[in-house]
Amino acid sequence: RKATPASVTNQGFAIHMTATAAVSGCGAPPTEFGIEASHPAYKILVSLMMMSYSQQSPTQLVVDQNVCTLGARTKVISIRLKE
């Protein structure tokens, strides 16, 4: 899956994935995710997402299923860059 940064606000970082994930429970489409600015590794996660996007690297998001943030997006806990 390829990730596209959707927006950055003072509340966090919104992510749009090109492939639909098997997540449910939040009002946003299953391609929309968010990283809260209060996340302890926020700057690292945003850096990984930007690197992944700029290099067009496959990315796997680790999410907190049924926990919503940033406009009903599924909350991201961690990011894995795939080879």
mmCIF file with all atom_site columns, C-alpha atoms in Angstrom:
data_model
loop_
_atom_site.group_PDB
_atom_site.id
_atom_site.type_symbol
_atom_site.label_atom_id
_atom_site.label_alt_id
_atom_site.label_comp_id
_atom_site.label_asym_id
_atom_site.label_entity_id
_atom_site.label_seq_id
_atom_site.pdbx_PDB_ins_code
_atom_site.Cartn_x
_atom_site.Cartn_y
_atom_site.Cartn_z
_atom_site.occupancy
_atom_site.B_iso_or_equiv
_atom_site.pdbx_formal_charge
_atom_site.auth_seq_id
_atom_site.auth_comp_id
_atom_site.auth_asym_id
_atom_site.auth_atom_id
_atom_site.pdbx_PDB_model_num
ATOM 1  C CA . ARG A 1 1  ? 0.000   0.000  0.000  1.00 0.00 ? 1  ARG A CA 1
ATOM 2  C CA . LYS A 1 2  ? 1.193   3.465  -0.770 1.00 0.00 ? 2  LYS A CA 1
ATOM 3  C CA . ALA A 1 3  ? 0.573   6.285  1.650  1.00 0.00 ? 3  ALA A CA 1
ATOM 4  C CA . THR A 1 4  ? -0.200  9.879  0.798  1.00 0.00 ? 4  THR A CA 1
ATOM 5  C CA . PRO A 1 5  ? 0.028   12.622 3.392  1.00 0.00 ? 5  PRO A CA 1
ATOM 6  C CA . ALA A 1 6  ? -3.406  14.217 3.408  1.00 0.00 ? 6  ALA A CA 1
ATOM 7  C CA . SER A 1 7  ? -2.883  17.114 5.792  1.00 0.00 ? 7  SER A CA 1
ATOM 8  C CA . VAL A 1 8  ? -0.984  18.315 8.814  1.00 0.00 ? 8  VAL A CA 1
ATOM 9  C CA . THR A 1 9  ? -2.744  20.297 11.549 1.00 0.00 ? 9  THR A CA 1
ATOM 10 C CA . ASN A 1 10 ? -1.915  21.287 15.102 1.00 0.00 ? 10 ASN A CA 1
ATOM 11 C CA . GLN A 1 11 ? -3.980  18.247 16.110 1.00 0.00 ? 11 GLN A CA 1
ATOM 12 C CA . GLY A 1 12 ? -2.071  15.699 14.066 1.00 0.00 ? 12 GLY A CA 1
ATOM 13 C CA . PHE A 1 13 ? -1.257  14.205 10.672 1.00 0.00 ? 13 PHE A CA 1
ATOM 14 C CA . ALA A 1 14 ? -3.882  12.758 8.322  1.00 0.00 ? 14 ALA A CA 1
ATOM 15 C CA . ILE A 1 15 ? -2.960  9.887  5.981  1.00 0.00 ? 15 ILE A CA 1
ATOM 16 C CA . HIS A 1 16 ? -4.668  8.539  2.867  1.00 0.00 ? 16 HIS A CA 1
ATOM 17 C CA . MET A 1 17 ? -3.718  5.004  1.774  1.00 0.00 ? 17 MET A CA 1
ATOM 18 C CA . THR A 1 18 ? -4.178  3.863  -1.822 1.00 0.00 ? 18 THR A CA 1
ATOM 19 C CA . ALA A 1 19 ? -5.489  0.427  -0.820 1.00 0.00 ? 19 ALA A CA 1
ATOM 20 C CA . THR A 1 20 ? -8.493  -0.203 1.387  1.00 0.00 ? 20 THR A CA 1
ATOM 21 C CA . ALA A 1 21 ? -7.613  -1.637 4.776  1.00 0.00 ? 21 ALA A CA 1
ATOM 22 C CA . ALA A 1 22 ? -9.702  -4.166 6.677  1.00 0.00 ? 22 ALA A CA 1
ATOM 23 C CA . VAL A 1 23 ? -10.624 -1.733 9.442  1.00 0.00 ? 23 VAL A CA 1
ATOM 24 C CA . SER A 1 24 ? -14.005 -0.597 10.615 1.00 0.00 ? 24 SER A CA 1
ATOM 25 C CA . GLY A 1 25 ? -15.598 1.339  13.407 1.00 0.00 ? 25 GLY A CA 1
ATOM 26 C CA . CYS A 1 26 ? -14.724 4.905  12.390 1.00 0.00 ? 26 CYS A CA 1
ATOM 27 C CA . GLY A 1 27 ? -16.817 7.192  10.200 1.00 0.00 ? 27 GLY A CA 1
ATOM 28 C CA . ALA A 1 28 ? -14.095 7.965  7.647  1.00 0.00 ? 28 ALA A CA 1
ATOM 29 C CA . PRO A 1 29 ? -13.462 5.590  4.716  1.00 0.00 ? 29 PRO A CA 1
ATOM 30 C CA . PRO A 1 30 ? -11.134 2.624  5.407  1.00 0.00 ? 30 PRO A CA 1
ATOM 31 C CA . THR A 1 31 ? -8.385  4.426  3.454  1.00 0.00 ? 31 THR A CA 1
ATOM 32 C CA . GLU A 1 32 ? -8.175  7.320  5.943  1.00 0.00 ? 32 GLU A CA 1
ATOM 33 C CA . PHE A 1 33 ? -5.937  7.283  9.035  1.00 0.00 ? 33 PHE A CA 1
ATOM 34 C CA . GLY A 1 34 ? -4.561  9.768  11.539 1.00 0.00 ? 34 GLY A CA 1
ATOM 35 C CA . ILE A 1 35 ? -1.606  10.228 13.872 1.00 0.00 ? 35 ILE A CA 1
ATOM 36 C CA . GLU A 1 36 ? -2.381  12.410 16.884 1.00 0.00 ? 36 GLU A CA 1
ATOM 37 C CA . ALA A 1 37 ? 0.078   15.202 17.672 1.00 0.00 ? 37 ALA A CA 1
ATOM 38 C CA . SER A 1 38 ? 0.086   13.967 21.282 1.00 0.00 ? 38 SER A CA 1
ATOM 39 C CA . HIS A 1 39 ? 1.553   10.569 20.242 1.00 0.00 ? 39 HIS A CA 1
ATOM 40 C CA . PRO A 1 40 ? 4.961   10.140 21.979 1.00 0.00 ? 40 PRO A CA 1
ATOM 41 C CA . ALA A 1 41 ? 6.634   9.300  18.649 1.00 0.00 ? 41 ALA A CA 1
ATOM 42 C CA . TYR A 1 42 ? 4.656   11.794 16.535 1.00 0.00 ? 42 TYR A CA 1
ATOM 43 C CA . LYS A 1 43 ? 7.664   13.443 14.865 1.00 0.00 ? 43 LYS A CA 1
ATOM 44 C CA . ILE A 1 44 ? 9.251   10.081 14.068 1.00 0.00 ? 44 ILE A CA 1
ATOM 45 C CA . LEU A 1 45 ? 6.023   8.657  12.625 1.00 0.00 ? 45 LEU A CA 1
ATOM 46 C CA . VAL A 1 46 ? 5.435   11.739 10.462 1.00 0.00 ? 46 VAL A CA 1
ATOM 47 C CA . SER A 1 47 ? 9.056   11.556 9.246  1.00 0.00 ? 47 SER A CA 1
ATOM 48 C CA . LEU A 1 48 ? 8.594   7.878  8.329  1.00 0.00 ? 48 LEU A CA 1
ATOM 49 C CA . MET A 1 49 ? 5.385   8.684  6.445  1.00 0.00 ? 49 MET A CA 1
ATOM 50 C CA . MET A 1 50 ? 7.025   11.527 4.516  1.00 0.00 ? 50 MET A CA 1
ATOM 51 C CA . MET A 1 51 ? 10.028  9.337  3.656  1.00 0.00 ? 51 MET A CA 1
ATOM 52 C CA . SER A 1 52 ? 7.729   6.529  2.553  1.00 0.00 ? 52 SER A CA 1
ATOM 53 C CA . TYR A 1 53 ? 5.736   8.923  0.379  1.00 0.00 ? 53 TYR A CA 1
ATOM 54 C CA . SER A 1 54 ? 8.783   10.578 -1.206 1.00 0.00 ? 54 SER A CA 1
ATOM 55 C CA . GLN A 1 55 ? 10.416  7.223  -1.989 1.00 0.00 ? 55 GLN A CA 1
ATOM 56 C CA . GLN A 1 56 ? 7.116   5.535  -2.954 1.00 0.00 ? 56 GLN A CA 1
ATOM 57 C CA . SER A 1 57 ? 7.898   2.752  -0.475 1.00 0.00 ? 57 SER A CA 1
ATOM 58 C CA . PRO A 1 58 ? 5.243   0.239  0.568  1.00 0.00 ? 58 PRO A CA 1
ATOM 59 C CA . THR A 1 59 ? 4.028   1.045  4.066  1.00 0.00 ? 59 THR A CA 1
ATOM 60 C CA . GLN A 1 60 ? 2.096   -0.892 6.679  1.00 0.00 ? 60 GLN A CA 1
ATOM 61 C CA . LEU A 1 61 ? 0.165   0.969  9.354  1.00 0.00 ? 61 LEU A CA 1
ATOM 62 C CA . VAL A 1 62 ? -0.418  -0.514 12.785 1.00 0.00 ? 62 VAL A CA 1
ATOM 63 C CA . VAL A 1 63 ? -3.735  0.875  13.996 1.00 0.00 ? 63 VAL A CA 1
ATOM 64 C CA . ASP A 1 64 ? -5.890  0.975  17.093 1.00 0.00 ? 64 ASP A CA 1
ATOM 65 C CA . GLN A 1 65 ? -9.028  -0.667 15.684 1.00 0.00 ? 65 GLN A CA 1
ATOM 66 C CA . ASN A 1 66 ? -12.260 1.204  16.493 1.00 0.00 ? 66 ASN A CA 1
ATOM 67 C CA . VAL A 1 67 ? -10.396 4.192  17.966 1.00 0.00 ? 67 VAL A CA 1
ATOM 68 C CA . CYS A 1 68 ? -11.033 7.314  15.912 1.00 0.00 ? 68 CYS A CA 1
ATOM 69 C CA . THR A 1 69 ? -9.117  10.576 15.613 1.00 0.00 ? 69 THR A CA 1
ATOM 70 C CA . LEU A 1 70 ? -8.794  13.599 13.312 1.00 0.00 ? 70 LEU A CA 1
ATOM 71 C CA . GLY A 1 71 ? -12.246 13.667 11.762 1.00 0.00 ? 71 GLY A CA 1
ATOM 72 C CA . ALA A 1 72 ? -13.253 10.043 12.388 1.00 0.00 ? 72 ALA A CA 1
ATOM 73 C CA . ARG A 1 73 ? -10.082 8.507  10.903 1.00 0.00 ? 73 ARG A CA 1
ATOM 74 C CA . THR A 1 74 ? -8.660  5.267  12.321 1.00 0.00 ? 74 THR A CA 1
ATOM 75 C CA . LYS A 1 75 ? -5.880  5.993  14.838 1.00 0.00 ? 75 LYS A CA 1
ATOM 76 C CA . VAL A 1 76 ? -2.321  4.993  13.867 1.00 0.00 ? 76 VAL A CA 1
ATOM 77 C CA . ILE A 1 77 ? -0.128  3.493  16.596 1.00 0.00 ? 77 ILE A CA 1
ATOM 78 C CA . SER A 1 78 ? 2.973   2.610  14.557 1.00 0.00 ? 78 SER A CA 1
ATOM 79 C CA . ILE A 1 79 ? 4.337   2.395  11.023 1.00 0.00 ? 79 ILE A CA 1
ATOM 80 C CA . ARG A 1 80 ? 6.292   -0.366 9.311  1.00 0.00 ? 80 ARG A CA 1
ATOM 81 C CA . LEU A 1 81 ? 8.240   0.311  6.145  1.00 0.00 ? 81 LEU A CA 1
ATOM 82 C CA . LYS A 1 82 ? 8.159   -2.762 3.933  1.00 0.00 ? 82 LYS A CA 1
ATOM 83 C CA . GLU A 1 83 ? 10.950  -3.816 1.615  1.00 0.00 ? 83 GLU A CA 1
#
